[in-house]
Tab-separated table of C-alpha atoms in Angstrom:
chain	number	residue	atom	x	y	z
A	1	MET	CA	0.000	0.000	0.000
A	2	PRO	CA	1.455	3.427	-0.935
A	3	PHE	CA	2.855	5.599	1.865
A	4	ASN	CA	0.304	8.348	1.400
A	5	LYS	CA	-2.659	6.006	1.819
A	6	ARG	CA	-1.138	4.517	4.973
A	7	LEU	CA	-1.116	7.933	6.578
A	8	HIS	CA	-4.895	8.075	6.382
A	9	ILE	CA	-5.109	4.692	8.074
A	10	LEU	CA	-2.930	6.086	10.848
A	11	THR	CA	-5.278	9.047	11.215
A	12	ALA	CA	-8.273	6.734	11.413
A	13	ILE	CA	-6.603	4.643	14.109
A	14	SER	CA	-5.854	7.795	16.106
A	15	LEU	CA	-9.485	8.842	15.896
A	16	CYS	CA	-10.740	5.461	17.041
A	17	CYS	CA	-8.354	5.427	20.008
A	18	THR	CA	-9.507	8.887	21.041
A	19	ILE	CA	-13.175	7.919	20.839
A	20	PHE	CA	-12.753	4.813	22.966
A	21	ALA	CA	-10.298	6.203	25.536
A	22	SER	CA	-13.126	6.615	28.064
A	23	CYS	CA	-14.344	3.010	27.863
A	24	SER	CA	-14.724	0.724	30.907
A	25	LEU	CA	-11.751	-0.578	32.912
A	26	ASP	CA	-12.171	-3.976	31.267
A	27	GLU	CA	-11.380	-2.327	27.949
A	28	LYS	CA	-8.445	-0.286	29.240
A	29	ASP	CA	-5.709	-2.481	27.733
A	30	LEU	CA	-7.480	-2.684	24.401
A	31	TYR	CA	-7.939	1.055	24.035
A	32	LYS	CA	-4.701	2.492	25.351
A	33	PRO	CA	-4.161	6.249	25.034
A	34	VAL	CA	-2.742	7.630	21.816
A	35	PRO	CA	-0.023	7.222	20.655
A	36	GLU	CA	0.737	3.979	22.535
A	37	ALA	CA	-2.098	2.145	20.781
A	38	ILE	CA	-0.860	3.220	17.367
A	39	TYR	CA	2.736	2.130	17.934
A	40	SER	CA	2.091	-1.149	19.747
A	41	ASN	CA	2.393	-3.453	16.712
A	42	PRO	CA	4.348	-3.666	13.433
A	43	ALA	CA	1.520	-2.172	11.385
A	44	GLY	CA	1.351	0.801	13.714
A	45	ILE	CA	5.105	1.344	13.488
A	46	SER	CA	4.882	1.167	9.699
A	47	ASN	CA	2.110	3.763	9.671
A	48	GLY	CA	4.112	5.899	12.068
A	49	VAL	CA	7.115	5.911	9.737
A	50	THR	CA	4.805	6.823	6.868
A	51	GLY	CA	3.542	9.713	8.958
A	52	VAL	CA	7.094	11.049	9.313
A	53	TYR	CA	7.553	10.958	5.548
A	54	SER	CA	4.289	12.842	5.078
A	55	LYS	CA	5.601	15.820	7.055
A	56	LEU	CA	8.003	16.559	4.192
A	57	ARG	CA	5.089	17.785	2.085
A	58	ALA	CA	4.913	20.889	4.265
A	59	LEU	CA	8.400	21.832	3.033
A	60	TYR	CA	8.494	20.580	-0.547
A	61	GLY	CA	5.822	21.797	-2.944
A	62	SER	CA	4.311	24.419	-0.627
A	63	GLN	CA	4.396	28.185	-1.041
A	64	LYS	CA	6.131	28.674	2.304
A	65	GLY	CA	8.815	26.114	1.447
A	66	PHE	CA	9.519	27.698	-1.917
A	67	THR	CA	9.524	31.206	-0.421
A	68	ALA	CA	12.057	30.338	2.288
A	69	THR	CA	14.447	28.734	-0.197
A	70	THR	CA	13.934	30.747	-3.399
A	71	MET	CA	13.102	34.364	-2.577
A	72	GLY	CA	15.886	36.815	-1.823
A	73	THR	CA	18.669	34.882	-3.535
A	74	ASP	CA	20.956	35.630	-6.464
A	75	LEU	CA	18.644	33.642	-8.766
A	76	PHE	CA	15.136	34.909	-7.956
A	77	GLN	CA	13.468	38.202	-7.138
A	78	HIS	CA	9.861	38.552	-6.090
A	79	GLY	CA	7.189	38.476	-8.773
A	80	LYS	CA	4.242	40.803	-9.235
A	81	ASP	CA	1.970	39.268	-6.593
A	82	GLY	CA	2.231	37.824	-3.113
A	83	GLY	CA	2.528	39.177	0.410
A	84	TYR	CA	6.044	38.049	1.273
A	85	LYS	CA	8.117	40.390	-0.906
A	86	PHE	CA	9.985	41.484	2.220
A	87	MET	CA	11.816	38.150	2.097
A	88	ASP	CA	13.316	39.426	-1.142
A	89	ASP	CA	14.077	43.021	-0.183
A	90	TYR	CA	15.079	42.149	3.412
A	91	SER	CA	13.101	45.042	4.873
A	92	THR	CA	12.106	45.267	8.535
A	93	ALA	CA	8.916	43.358	7.700
A	94	LEU	CA	11.174	40.269	7.767
A	95	ASN	CA	10.749	39.895	11.509
A	96	PRO	CA	9.844	37.379	14.234
A	97	ALA	CA	6.137	37.627	13.358
A	98	ASN	CA	6.763	36.096	9.900
A	99	GLY	CA	3.968	33.572	9.330
A	100	TYR	CA	5.775	31.310	6.871
A	101	LEU	CA	8.857	30.989	9.066
A	102	ASN	CA	6.694	30.202	12.085
A	103	GLU	CA	4.930	27.495	10.087
A	104	ILE	CA	8.223	26.005	8.864
A	105	TRP	CA	9.519	25.967	12.454
A	106	ASN	CA	6.393	24.133	13.611
A	107	ASP	CA	6.304	21.794	10.597
A	108	CYS	CA	9.901	20.717	11.148
A	109	TYR	CA	9.323	20.078	14.833
A	110	ALA	CA	6.158	18.129	14.036
A	111	GLY	CA	8.275	15.929	11.770
A	112	ILE	CA	11.003	15.599	14.394
A	113	ASN	CA	8.550	14.672	17.128
A	114	ALA	CA	6.859	12.134	14.866
A	115	ALA	CA	10.284	10.630	14.195
A	116	ASN	CA	11.229	10.638	17.871
A	117	THR	CA	7.961	8.926	18.778
A	118	VAL	CA	8.652	6.100	16.339
A	119	LEU	CA	12.207	5.721	17.598
A	120	ASP	CA	11.091	5.689	21.237
A	121	LYS	CA	8.417	3.041	20.604
A	122	ILE	CA	9.927	0.733	18.014
A	123	ASP	CA	12.098	-1.352	20.334
A	124	LEU	CA	9.023	-2.179	22.436
A	125	VAL	CA	7.392	-3.890	19.456
A	126	GLU	CA	8.113	-7.469	18.401
A	127	MET	CA	8.803	-7.432	14.668
A	128	ASP	CA	11.290	-8.607	12.078
A	129	ASP	CA	14.762	-7.324	13.048
A	130	LYS	CA	15.690	-6.439	9.485
A	131	LEU	CA	12.526	-4.391	9.020
A	132	LYS	CA	13.040	-2.763	12.412
A	133	LYS	CA	16.531	-1.587	11.400
A	134	GLN	CA	15.163	-0.291	8.111
A	135	TYR	CA	12.467	1.745	9.831
A	136	LYS	CA	14.970	3.115	12.340
A	137	ALA	CA	17.333	4.095	9.552
A	138	GLU	CA	14.644	5.828	7.502
A	139	THR	CA	13.300	7.666	10.530
A	140	ARG	CA	16.728	8.829	11.698
A	141	PHE	CA	17.479	10.092	8.185
A	142	LEU	CA	14.242	12.085	8.193
A	143	ARG	CA	14.889	13.523	11.649
A	144	ALA	CA	18.276	14.746	10.433
A	145	HIS	CA	16.640	16.209	7.337
A	146	PHE	CA	14.220	18.319	9.369
A	147	TYR	CA	17.105	19.542	11.511
A	148	TYR	CA	19.010	20.432	8.339
A	149	TRP	CA	16.233	22.865	7.471
A	150	LEU	CA	15.998	24.258	10.993
A	151	THR	CA	19.717	24.848	11.505
A	152	LEU	CA	20.285	26.377	8.069
A	153	GLN	CA	17.279	28.675	8.429
A	154	PHE	CA	17.508	29.583	12.125
A	155	GLY	CA	20.948	28.544	13.433
A	156	ASP	CA	20.928	27.315	17.036
A	157	VAL	CA	17.575	25.698	17.755
A	158	VAL	CA	15.906	23.353	20.214
A	159	TYR	CA	17.254	19.809	19.968
A	160	SER	CA	15.352	16.773	21.154
A	161	ALA	CA	16.050	13.100	20.540
A	162	HIS	CA	12.916	11.824	22.285
A	163	GLU	CA	9.180	12.203	21.995
A	164	THR	CA	7.731	15.425	23.362
A	165	LYS	CA	4.394	15.172	25.146
A	166	GLY	CA	2.351	18.282	25.794
A	167	VAL	CA	3.682	21.837	25.671
A	168	VAL	CA	7.368	22.203	26.555
A	169	THR	CA	8.367	25.677	27.711
A	170	ASP	CA	11.802	25.081	29.251
A	171	ALA	CA	13.802	23.923	26.230
A	172	GLY	CA	16.700	26.178	25.321
A	173	ARG	CA	18.751	26.523	22.147
A	174	THR	CA	21.463	24.003	21.239
A	175	ALA	CA	24.460	25.099	19.174
A	176	LYS	CA	23.936	24.189	15.542
A	177	GLU	CA	27.363	22.545	15.399
A	178	GLU	CA	26.273	20.090	18.082
A	179	ILE	CA	23.050	19.383	16.215
A	180	TRP	CA	25.038	18.768	13.028
A	181	LYS	CA	27.012	16.080	14.880
A	182	SER	CA	23.756	14.367	15.870
A	183	MET	CA	22.511	14.692	12.297
A	184	LEU	CA	25.746	13.070	11.161
A	185	GLU	CA	25.186	10.095	13.488
A	186	ASP	CA	21.591	9.681	12.326
A	187	THR	CA	22.463	9.855	8.647
A	188	GLN	CA	25.510	7.616	8.978
A	189	PHE	CA	23.277	5.014	10.626
A	190	ALA	CA	20.925	5.239	7.660
A	191	ALA	CA	23.781	4.933	5.174
A	192	ASP	CA	25.114	1.861	6.990
A	193	GLU	CA	21.789	0.056	7.379
A	194	LEU	CA	19.882	0.781	4.174
A	195	ASN	CA	20.179	-0.919	0.798
A	196	TRP	CA	20.801	0.771	-2.529
A	197	THR	CA	17.287	-0.067	-3.679
A	198	SER	CA	13.874	-0.493	-2.072
A	199	SER	CA	10.921	-2.576	-3.144
A	200	GLU	CA	8.728	0.472	-2.455
A	201	TYR	CA	9.539	3.553	-4.511
A	202	GLY	CA	9.899	6.684	-2.437
A	203	ARG	CA	11.585	5.168	0.602
A	204	ILE	CA	15.002	6.377	1.734
A	205	THR	CA	17.859	4.277	0.343
A	206	LYS	CA	21.594	4.110	0.884
A	207	GLY	CA	22.158	6.531	-1.984
A	208	ALA	CA	19.922	9.218	-0.483
A	209	ALA	CA	21.549	8.721	2.929
A	210	LEU	CA	25.091	9.051	1.533
A	211	HIS	CA	24.042	12.134	-0.424
A	212	GLN	CA	22.676	13.729	2.745
A	213	LEU	CA	25.785	12.601	4.606
A	214	ALA	CA	27.925	14.534	2.133
A	215	LYS	CA	25.871	17.672	2.769
A	216	ILE	CA	26.171	17.345	6.544
A	217	LYS	CA	29.919	16.706	6.368
A	218	LEU	CA	30.271	19.887	4.329
A	219	LEU	CA	28.569	21.739	7.177
A	220	LEU	CA	31.078	20.218	9.588
A	221	LYS	CA	33.946	21.118	7.218
A	222	ASP	CA	34.904	17.459	6.821
A	223	ASN	CA	35.530	18.000	3.136
A	224	ASP	CA	37.375	14.739	2.533
A	225	GLY	CA	34.557	12.852	4.238
A	226	ALA	CA	31.940	14.678	2.190
A	227	ALA	CA	33.795	13.832	-1.009
A	228	ALA	CA	34.058	10.175	0.005
A	229	ALA	CA	30.318	9.926	0.698
A	230	ALA	CA	29.364	11.496	-2.637
A	231	ILE	CA	31.892	9.464	-4.595
A	232	LYS	CA	30.611	6.254	-3.016
A	233	VAL	CA	27.177	7.016	-4.483
A	234	ILE	CA	28.750	7.653	-7.891
A	235	LYS	CA	31.060	4.633	-7.880
A	236	GLU	CA	28.817	2.058	-6.220
A	237	GLY	CA	25.220	3.208	-6.582
A	238	PRO	CA	22.703	2.085	-9.234
A	239	TYR	CA	22.073	5.622	-10.518
A	240	GLN	CA	22.731	7.173	-13.921
A	241	LEU	CA	22.532	10.652	-15.331
A	242	VAL	CA	19.533	10.818	-17.647
A	243	LYS	CA	20.707	11.308	-21.221
A	244	THR	CA	19.175	14.754	-21.658
A	245	TYR	CA	18.521	17.340	-18.971
A	246	GLY	CA	14.972	18.026	-20.141
A	247	SER	CA	14.067	14.355	-19.722
A	248	VAL	CA	14.704	14.608	-15.985
A	249	PHE	CA	11.646	16.878	-15.696
A	250	ASP	CA	9.429	15.094	-18.200
A	251	TYR	CA	6.182	14.606	-16.282
A	252	ASN	CA	5.865	11.077	-17.654
A	253	ASN	CA	9.437	10.197	-16.649
A	254	GLN	CA	9.444	11.156	-12.979
A	255	ARG	CA	10.767	7.841	-11.703
A	256	ASN	CA	14.025	8.080	-13.600
A	257	THR	CA	17.557	6.880	-12.878
A	258	GLU	CA	18.646	10.255	-11.533
A	259	ILE	CA	16.263	10.509	-8.580
A	260	LEU	CA	17.850	9.593	-5.267
A	261	PHE	CA	14.928	10.832	-3.201
A	262	ALA	CA	11.590	12.433	-4.025
A	263	VAL	CA	8.639	13.555	-1.934
A	264	GLN	CA	5.682	11.743	-3.417
A	265	TYR	CA	2.391	13.179	-4.564
A	266	LEU	CA	-0.527	11.198	-5.973
A	267	ASN	CA	-3.045	11.766	-8.730
A	268	ASN	CA	-5.760	11.137	-6.193
A	269	ALA	CA	-7.265	14.061	-4.291
A	270	LEU	CA	-8.124	11.890	-1.283
A	271	PHE	CA	-4.470	11.020	-0.605
A	272	ASN	CA	-2.685	14.058	-2.047
A	273	GLY	CA	-3.022	16.595	0.757
A	274	ASP	CA	-2.482	20.108	-0.590
A	275	GLY	CA	-0.522	18.693	-3.523
A	276	ASN	CA	2.645	20.003	-5.118
A	277	GLN	CA	1.798	23.609	-5.914
A	278	GLY	CA	5.121	24.560	-7.479
A	279	HIS	CA	3.585	24.890	-10.939
A	280	ALA	CA	1.847	28.119	-9.874
A	281	PHE	CA	4.550	30.071	-8.097
A	282	PHE	CA	7.005	30.552	-10.978
A	283	THR	CA	4.265	31.286	-13.521
A	284	PRO	CA	3.710	34.945	-14.473
A	285	ALA	CA	0.377	36.663	-15.073
A	286	TYR	CA	0.449	35.871	-18.785
A	287	ASP	CA	-3.350	35.653	-18.894
A	288	GLN	CA	-3.642	39.417	-18.437
A	289	TYR	CA	-2.359	40.072	-21.945
A	290	ALA	CA	-4.312	40.228	-25.204
A	291	GLY	CA	-4.797	36.894	-26.954
A	292	LEU	CA	-3.969	34.833	-23.857
A	293	LYS	CA	-5.952	32.936	-21.271
A	294	ARG	CA	-4.957	30.414	-18.617
A	295	ASP	CA	-3.722	27.215	-20.197
A	296	LEU	CA	-2.408	24.031	-18.546
A	297	GLU	CA	0.191	23.684	-21.281
A	298	GLN	CA	1.564	27.198	-20.773
A	299	GLY	CA	1.885	27.334	-17.009
A	300	GLY	CA	-1.681	26.998	-15.794
A	301	ARG	CA	-2.765	29.163	-12.881
A	302	PRO	CA	-0.342	32.084	-12.406
A	303	TYR	CA	0.685	33.046	-8.884
A	304	THR	CA	3.672	35.089	-10.152
A	305	ARG	CA	5.655	34.791	-6.923
A	306	PHE	CA	9.210	34.281	-8.233
A	307	ARG	CA	10.920	36.085	-11.091
A	308	PRO	CA	14.359	34.964	-12.346
A	309	THR	CA	17.076	37.580	-11.956
A	310	ALA	CA	19.011	38.891	-14.946
A	311	PHE	CA	22.051	37.114	-13.498
A	312	PHE	CA	20.278	33.756	-13.586
A	313	ARG	CA	18.988	34.241	-17.120
A	314	ASP	CA	22.421	35.301	-18.386
A	315	LEU	CA	24.293	32.474	-16.667
A	316	PHE	CA	23.859	29.912	-19.458
A	317	ASP	CA	26.098	29.332	-22.461
A	318	GLN	CA	24.306	29.337	-25.834
A	319	ASP	CA	24.916	25.577	-26.159
A	320	ASP	CA	23.561	24.746	-22.690
A	321	ALA	CA	20.355	22.698	-23.039
A	322	ARG	CA	19.382	23.540	-19.474
A	323	PHE	CA	18.365	27.059	-20.517
A	324	ASP	CA	15.385	25.916	-22.593
A	325	ALA	CA	14.543	23.108	-20.169
A	326	THR	CA	14.415	25.585	-17.291
A	327	PHE	CA	12.788	28.730	-18.657
A	328	ARG	CA	9.550	29.494	-20.457
A	329	TYR	CA	10.109	32.789	-22.228
A	330	THR	CA	7.668	32.516	-25.142
A	331	TRP	CA	3.922	31.964	-25.167
A	332	THR	CA	1.437	31.225	-27.973
A	333	TYR	CA	-1.913	32.896	-28.525
A	334	ASN	CA	-4.842	30.790	-27.267
A	335	ASN	CA	-7.755	33.198	-26.753
A	336	THR	CA	-9.859	34.284	-29.730
A	337	ALA	CA	-11.927	36.631	-27.567
A	338	THR	CA	-9.017	39.036	-27.091
A	339	MET	CA	-6.880	38.141	-30.115
A	340	PRO	CA	-4.817	41.039	-31.520
A	341	ALA	CA	-5.518	41.960	-35.136
A	342	GLY	CA	-3.705	39.774	-37.643
A	343	LYS	CA	-2.928	37.006	-35.144
A	344	LYS	CA	-4.365	33.517	-34.800
A	345	ILE	CA	-4.404	30.620	-32.356
A	346	GLY	CA	-0.951	29.067	-32.109
A	347	ASP	CA	1.029	32.093	-33.214
A	348	THR	CA	3.887	33.106	-30.938
A	349	VAL	CA	2.927	36.068	-28.778
A	350	VAL	CA	4.460	39.394	-29.752
A	351	TRP	CA	5.407	41.464	-26.697
A	352	GLN	CA	5.858	45.195	-26.578
A	353	ILE	CA	9.140	45.648	-24.754
A	354	SER	CA	9.140	49.431	-24.957
A	355	PRO	CA	7.459	52.037	-27.168
A	356	GLY	CA	7.999	50.980	-30.756
A	357	ILE	CA	10.003	47.868	-29.840
A	358	THR	CA	8.487	44.378	-29.920
A	359	SER	CA	9.874	40.898	-29.341
A	360	LEU	CA	8.833	37.255	-29.405
A	361	ILE	CA	10.787	36.882	-26.153
A	362	ALA	CA	8.705	37.882	-23.152
A	363	PRO	CA	9.902	40.742	-20.963
A	364	ASN	CA	11.197	39.998	-17.478
A	365	ASN	CA	9.884	42.813	-15.318
A	366	ASP	CA	7.450	43.402	-12.473
A	367	ASN	CA	4.370	42.979	-14.654
A	368	MET	CA	5.456	40.068	-16.849
A	369	HIS	CA	8.382	37.759	-16.266
A	370	TRP	CA	9.862	34.511	-17.469
A	371	ALA	CA	8.588	31.259	-15.970
A	372	VAL	CA	10.380	28.173	-14.688
A	373	LYS	CA	9.047	24.974	-16.268
A	374	LYS	CA	10.499	22.354	-13.917
A	375	HIS	CA	7.334	22.180	-11.828
A	376	ASP	CA	4.800	22.183	-14.677
A	377	ASP	CA	1.850	19.889	-14.085
A	378	PRO	CA	-0.509	19.596	-17.083
A	379	THR	CA	-2.445	16.687	-15.565
A	380	ARG	CA	-4.645	18.697	-13.215
A	381	ALA	CA	-8.348	18.465	-14.021
A	382	SER	CA	-8.749	22.220	-14.267
A	383	VAL	CA	-6.455	25.148	-14.903
A	384	GLN	CA	-7.719	26.561	-11.582
A	385	ASP	CA	-6.655	23.511	-9.570
A	386	LEU	CA	-3.728	24.413	-7.333
A	387	ASN	CA	-3.053	20.964	-5.881
A	388	GLY	CA	-0.672	19.282	-8.313
A	389	PHE	CA	0.412	15.650	-8.567
A	390	ARG	CA	4.063	15.918	-9.595
A	391	ASP	CA	6.639	14.391	-7.231
A	392	PHE	CA	9.119	16.838	-5.737
A	393	PHE	CA	12.744	15.885	-6.426
A	394	VAL	CA	14.708	16.455	-3.218
A	395	TYR	CA	18.024	14.781	-4.133
A	396	ARG	CA	19.198	14.243	-7.702
A	397	TYR	CA	22.226	12.320	-8.914
A	398	SER	CA	23.628	15.310	-10.774
A	399	GLU	CA	23.804	17.154	-7.459
A	400	THR	CA	25.832	14.262	-6.050
A	401	TYR	CA	28.485	14.994	-8.693
A	402	LEU	CA	28.482	18.663	-7.764
A	403	LEU	CA	28.763	17.835	-4.064
A	404	ALA	CA	31.786	15.666	-4.817
A	405	ALA	CA	33.334	18.489	-6.838
A	406	GLU	CA	32.611	21.060	-4.134
A	407	ALA	CA	34.064	18.917	-1.377
A	408	LEU	CA	37.224	18.206	-3.355
A	409	VAL	CA	37.701	21.879	-4.218
A	410	LEU	CA	37.338	22.817	-0.549
A	411	ALA	CA	39.773	20.020	0.339
A	412	GLY	CA	42.349	21.632	-1.957
A	413	LYS	CA	42.058	18.984	-4.669
A	414	PRO	CA	40.625	20.828	-7.688
A	415	GLU	CA	42.310	18.431	-10.109
A	416	ASP	CA	40.301	15.577	-8.587
A	417	ALA	CA	37.138	17.684	-8.578
A	418	LEU	CA	37.204	18.576	-12.260
A	419	PRO	CA	35.963	15.233	-13.685
A	420	TYR	CA	32.885	15.275	-11.427
A	421	PHE	CA	32.175	18.902	-12.279
A	422	ASN	CA	32.573	18.315	-16.014
A	423	ALA	CA	30.368	15.204	-15.989
A	424	VAL	CA	27.397	17.462	-15.208
A	425	ARG	CA	28.389	19.965	-17.883
A	426	THR	CA	28.881	17.249	-20.491
A	427	ARG	CA	25.322	16.040	-20.025
A	428	ALA	CA	24.066	19.645	-20.094
A	429	ALA	CA	25.296	20.395	-23.615
A	430	LYS	CA	22.880	20.471	-26.526
A	431	PRO	CA	23.121	17.447	-28.871
A	432	GLY	CA	26.274	17.676	-30.955
A	433	LYS	CA	27.595	20.570	-28.870
A	434	GLN	CA	30.124	20.933	-26.079
A	435	LEU	CA	30.161	23.499	-23.302
A	436	PRO	CA	33.354	25.505	-22.809
A	437	ASP	CA	35.931	23.732	-20.701
A	438	VAL	CA	36.427	24.849	-17.119
A	439	THR	CA	40.065	24.694	-16.085
A	440	ILE	CA	41.478	23.630	-12.736
A	441	ALA	CA	42.499	27.224	-12.104
A	442	GLN	CA	38.921	28.418	-12.629
A	443	LEU	CA	37.326	25.841	-10.353
A	444	ASN	CA	36.395	27.523	-7.071
A	445	ILE	CA	33.327	27.834	-4.855
A	446	ASP	CA	31.789	30.562	-7.031
A	447	GLN	CA	32.167	28.378	-10.110
A	448	ILE	CA	30.501	25.549	-8.181
A	449	LEU	CA	27.618	27.815	-7.143
A	450	ASP	CA	27.176	29.011	-10.723
A	451	GLU	CA	26.950	25.421	-11.916
A	452	ARG	CA	24.533	24.543	-9.121
A	453	ALA	CA	22.391	27.443	-10.330
A	454	ARG	CA	22.288	26.135	-13.894
A	455	GLU	CA	21.623	22.583	-12.782
A	456	LEU	CA	19.419	23.034	-9.707
A	457	GLY	CA	17.891	26.515	-9.974
A	458	GLY	CA	14.304	26.668	-8.735
A	459	GLU	CA	14.532	23.365	-6.824
A	460	SER	CA	14.232	24.726	-3.259
A	461	MET	CA	17.920	24.701	-2.392
A	462	ARG	CA	19.420	28.086	-3.206
A	463	TRP	CA	18.972	30.152	-0.049
A	464	MET	CA	20.352	27.386	2.161
A	465	ASP	CA	23.164	26.682	-0.325
A	466	LEU	CA	24.258	30.310	-0.154
A	467	VAL	CA	24.113	30.248	3.642
A	468	ARG	CA	26.109	27.045	4.054
A	469	THR	CA	28.811	28.255	1.638
A	470	GLY	CA	29.039	31.672	3.294
A	471	LYS	CA	28.071	33.427	0.075
A	472	LEU	CA	24.553	34.738	0.763
A	473	ILE	CA	25.382	38.378	1.470
A	474	GLU	CA	28.005	38.733	-1.250
A	475	ARG	CA	26.034	37.160	-4.070
A	476	VAL	CA	22.633	38.590	-3.182
A	477	LYS	CA	24.096	42.113	-2.995
A	478	LYS	CA	25.794	41.580	-6.332
A	479	TYR	CA	23.006	39.911	-8.300
A	480	ASN	CA	19.617	40.744	-6.745
A	481	PRO	CA	18.700	44.414	-7.227
A	482	ASN	CA	15.713	44.113	-4.878
A	483	ALA	CA	17.782	43.126	-1.852
A	484	VAL	CA	18.882	46.653	-1.002
A	485	ASN	CA	18.404	46.139	2.740
A	486	ILE	CA	20.296	42.884	3.202
A	487	LYS	CA	22.717	42.929	6.129
A	488	GLU	CA	25.159	40.468	7.676
A	489	TYR	CA	22.630	39.198	10.200
A	490	HIS	CA	20.281	38.067	7.437
A	491	VAL	CA	22.262	34.839	7.112
A	492	LEU	CA	19.817	33.594	9.758
A	493	ARG	CA	16.058	33.940	9.931
A	494	PRO	CA	14.345	35.395	12.994
A	495	ILE	CA	13.284	32.909	15.638
A	496	PRO	CA	9.453	32.885	15.621
A	497	GLN	CA	8.133	35.207	18.315
A	498	ALA	CA	5.646	32.555	19.409
A	499	GLN	CA	8.557	30.297	20.405
A	500	ILE	CA	10.163	33.035	22.476
A	501	ASP	CA	6.877	34.038	24.112
A	502	LEU	CA	6.145	30.451	25.183
A	503	SER	CA	9.596	29.884	26.664
A	504	THR	CA	10.055	30.012	30.440
A	505	VAL	CA	13.852	29.914	30.054
A	506	GLU	CA	16.122	32.330	28.246
A	507	PHE	CA	15.563	31.939	24.519
A	508	PRO	CA	17.499	34.718	22.773
A	509	GLN	CA	16.421	36.113	19.421
A	510	ASN	CA	18.847	35.953	16.518
A	511	LYS	CA	21.001	39.056	16.190
A	512	GLY	CA	19.442	41.957	14.300
A	513	TYR	CA	15.788	41.021	14.851
A	514	PHE	CA	13.421	42.643	17.330
């Protein structure tokens, strides 16, 4: 049974336990309080693990998740609409009352507590030892993943390795470096215990664990260790780079050889939650122009939240196939009711760039901007439907190559890094073309970040990538004209005010926020 359906079974069990909790003493053992009743048998543990996985949907495919990782970077400015533009311009409205950041804080801790509950209960249940180790490994991986988000966004945060019951008000902040060490232990356990493949698509495997291990070791500045973890995936794993970059994002090819880990969504409204909504956020308000209406094949429902910067658009070589696979910069007429004179359905839209100047290439300004196609979802029943069905790719094999290259560069071994770096660029070239060679002398952290932009732009990584590499302030100042207020303290988000207000012990706010 798919993970997402199991979650609903878990919810039903919880409801039943709550209803019967007040039964007679004779029934006390049968209807134990939640969550003990849920986690008292192998099926309950399985559903509990599924529940931990489900918490990832709050981060991947949601507007808040995209906003916290995309807005205010060197690659994306804010679009025309939306109420969180302050996360792009870094004004004083980016403060402890920020709703999205409060939700992300709570979502991550909900995932962590769900993981801790499974880990606290699992050894009390008689079940197959091999399956028990698998569930522990998956759950520890996921706990580390939620802490990755928390520590990169907020810095020092509350750390807990056990289930929390009720409201806790006396938990202080733990240094992020100490949390990273715990994340390392959790992820190493997963890498040691899990297999390269799983009979159920979507579960954590050894490859995903080693990939995450490389990221955590980079945080801890164990560059040789990070390189070793990434290279192990490349040398020993069952993965392959898909032949063409565009094929990676083909809606009908989502389960391809490049996906190490994806958050799953289903073409079934009952089990899809809020769905993957990424298709809307990068889509401009194209339907407000003559001859155009909303169209599933041209972006669907436009939320116009994120606009690519000029730096991002200009970052690609003319022979780089990733440019056309990433951006939508032309549209075709599809609305006879508002059709301009002399045009017909299917013609490429002609845009007025300035008085007397037209172009088939769309402008990229506050009113109309280029789109990102990676999250397109043409399978929704209606153009108005926000809840999409596309899986969200969290870890891709091409990123593993770039992690290996980054770690080797930071370890002072650029000559060893170059083959991994160039493997990504070789695949990126248009058929029959070759991208310009990058020399050993040119290979540095900025070159790595540029390549990560071309390869991974718009995939909910950039803000945290810039933070972990120490490049957020420099690159955002240089490449994002909206971020005029960014200051050194913006490398961390404000701790949600609700957390501080509930604390009965000292819980200091991050520097610069009030």
